[in-house]
Amino acid sequence: PGEEVVLFLRGGSRRGFSSPVGLGQGAYRVLHVGKRPSVRRDAPPGSSRDLEEFLSAVGRLAAPAR
């Protein structure tokens, strides 16, 4: 409770369930240290990135090709 994450999920199954992409690899913890929030992946551990830059990069990658 109270934890903030960016979670990448697969589409729902026939029963309506979903699971994270790559299990723990699809979960990024949001950190509120300093002036701007950042994200960090737990599995495998990585360096933190600015949250807004991360979400912008994800949006560009997920956008349909024109």
PDB file of C-alpha atoms in Angstrom:
ATOM      1  CA  PRO A   1       0.000   0.000   0.000  1.00  0.00           C
ATOM      2  CA  GLY A   2       1.178   3.479  -0.865  1.00  0.00           C
ATOM      3  CA  GLU A   3       3.775   2.261  -3.339  1.00  0.00           C
ATOM      4  CA  GLU A   4       3.791   3.877  -6.783  1.00  0.00           C
ATOM      5  CA  VAL A   5       4.884   1.811  -9.812  1.00  0.00           C
ATOM      6  CA  VAL A   6       4.824   1.861 -13.593  1.00  0.00           C
ATOM      7  CA  LEU A   7       3.643  -1.614 -14.574  1.00  0.00           C
ATOM      8  CA  PHE A   8       3.620  -3.128 -18.053  1.00  0.00           C
ATOM      9  CA  LEU A   9       0.857  -5.726 -18.370  1.00  0.00           C
ATOM     10  CA  ARG A  10      -0.046  -8.284 -21.020  1.00  0.00           C
ATOM     11  CA  GLY A  11      -3.572  -8.224 -22.429  1.00  0.00           C
ATOM     12  CA  GLY A  12      -6.272  -9.971 -20.429  1.00  0.00           C
ATOM     13  CA  SER A  13      -6.742 -13.725 -20.688  1.00  0.00           C
ATOM     14  CA  ARG A  14     -10.054 -15.414 -21.507  1.00  0.00           C
ATOM     15  CA  ARG A  15     -10.770 -15.346 -17.772  1.00  0.00           C
ATOM     16  CA  GLY A  16      -9.932 -11.651 -17.481  1.00  0.00           C
ATOM     17  CA  PHE A  17      -6.557 -12.017 -15.780  1.00  0.00           C
ATOM     18  CA  SER A  18      -3.330 -10.305 -16.794  1.00  0.00           C
ATOM     19  CA  SER A  19       0.315 -10.625 -15.798  1.00  0.00           C
ATOM     20  CA  PRO A  20       3.298  -8.278 -15.877  1.00  0.00           C
ATOM     21  CA  VAL A  21       5.452  -8.416 -18.995  1.00  0.00           C
ATOM     22  CA  GLY A  22       8.598 -10.372 -18.105  1.00  0.00           C
ATOM     23  CA  LEU A  23       7.301 -10.804 -14.531  1.00  0.00           C
ATOM     24  CA  GLY A  24       9.451  -8.440 -12.425  1.00  0.00           C
ATOM     25  CA  GLN A  25      11.085  -6.987 -15.535  1.00  0.00           C
ATOM     26  CA  GLY A  26       7.827  -5.196 -16.357  1.00  0.00           C
ATOM     27  CA  ALA A  27       7.696  -3.326 -13.047  1.00  0.00           C
ATOM     28  CA  TYR A  28       9.397   0.005 -12.368  1.00  0.00           C
ATOM     29  CA  ARG A  29       9.311   1.581  -8.915  1.00  0.00           C
ATOM     30  CA  VAL A  30       8.611   5.340  -8.796  1.00  0.00           C
ATOM     31  CA  LEU A  31      11.033   7.156  -6.496  1.00  0.00           C
ATOM     32  CA  HIS A  32      10.391  10.583  -5.014  1.00  0.00           C
ATOM     33  CA  VAL A  33      13.914  11.720  -4.178  1.00  0.00           C
ATOM     34  CA  GLY A  34      14.924  15.255  -5.080  1.00  0.00           C
ATOM     35  CA  LYS A  35      12.855  17.674  -7.142  1.00  0.00           C
ATOM     36  CA  ARG A  36      11.614  15.332  -9.879  1.00  0.00           C
ATOM     37  CA  PRO A  37      10.287  11.767  -9.562  1.00  0.00           C
ATOM     38  CA  SER A  38      12.287   8.991 -11.178  1.00  0.00           C
ATOM     39  CA  VAL A  39      11.791   5.285 -11.946  1.00  0.00           C
ATOM     40  CA  ARG A  40      14.008   2.285 -11.292  1.00  0.00           C
ATOM     41  CA  ARG A  41      13.597  -1.329 -12.322  1.00  0.00           C
ATOM     42  CA  ASP A  42      14.014  -3.877  -9.534  1.00  0.00           C
ATOM     43  CA  ALA A  43      14.596  -7.044 -11.588  1.00  0.00           C
ATOM     44  CA  PRO A  44      17.310  -6.921 -12.740  1.00  0.00           C
ATOM     45  CA  PRO A  45      18.333  -3.792 -10.840  1.00  0.00           C
ATOM     46  CA  GLY A  46      19.151  -0.794 -12.969  1.00  0.00           C
ATOM     47  CA  SER A  47      19.921   2.868 -12.658  1.00  0.00           C
ATOM     48  CA  SER A  48      17.090   5.338 -12.119  1.00  0.00           C
ATOM     49  CA  ARG A  49      15.666   7.528 -14.902  1.00  0.00           C
ATOM     50  CA  ASP A  50      13.581  10.679 -14.825  1.00  0.00           C
ATOM     51  CA  LEU A  51       9.908   9.621 -14.730  1.00  0.00           C
ATOM     52  CA  GLU A  52       8.665  12.087 -17.369  1.00  0.00           C
ATOM     53  CA  GLU A  53      11.489  11.194 -19.782  1.00  0.00           C
ATOM     54  CA  PHE A  54      10.807   7.498 -19.218  1.00  0.00           C
ATOM     55  CA  LEU A  55       7.068   7.841 -19.898  1.00  0.00           C
ATOM     56  CA  SER A  56       7.757   9.956 -22.984  1.00  0.00           C
ATOM     57  CA  ALA A  57      10.175   7.318 -24.366  1.00  0.00           C
ATOM     58  CA  VAL A  58       7.618   4.560 -23.709  1.00  0.00           C
ATOM     59  CA  GLY A  59       4.930   6.596 -25.485  1.00  0.00           C
ATOM     60  CA  ARG A  60       7.157   7.026 -28.547  1.00  0.00           C
ATOM     61  CA  LEU A  61       7.963   3.311 -28.649  1.00  0.00           C
ATOM     62  CA  ALA A  62       4.335   2.272 -28.188  1.00  0.00           C
ATOM     63  CA  ALA A  63       2.917   4.700 -30.766  1.00  0.00           C
ATOM     64  CA  PRO A  64       1.644   3.099 -33.968  1.00  0.00           C
ATOM     65  CA  ALA A  65       3.928   3.515 -36.984  1.00  0.00           C
ATOM     66  CA  ARG A  66       2.791   6.109 -39.491  1.00  0.00           C
TER      67      ARG A  66
END
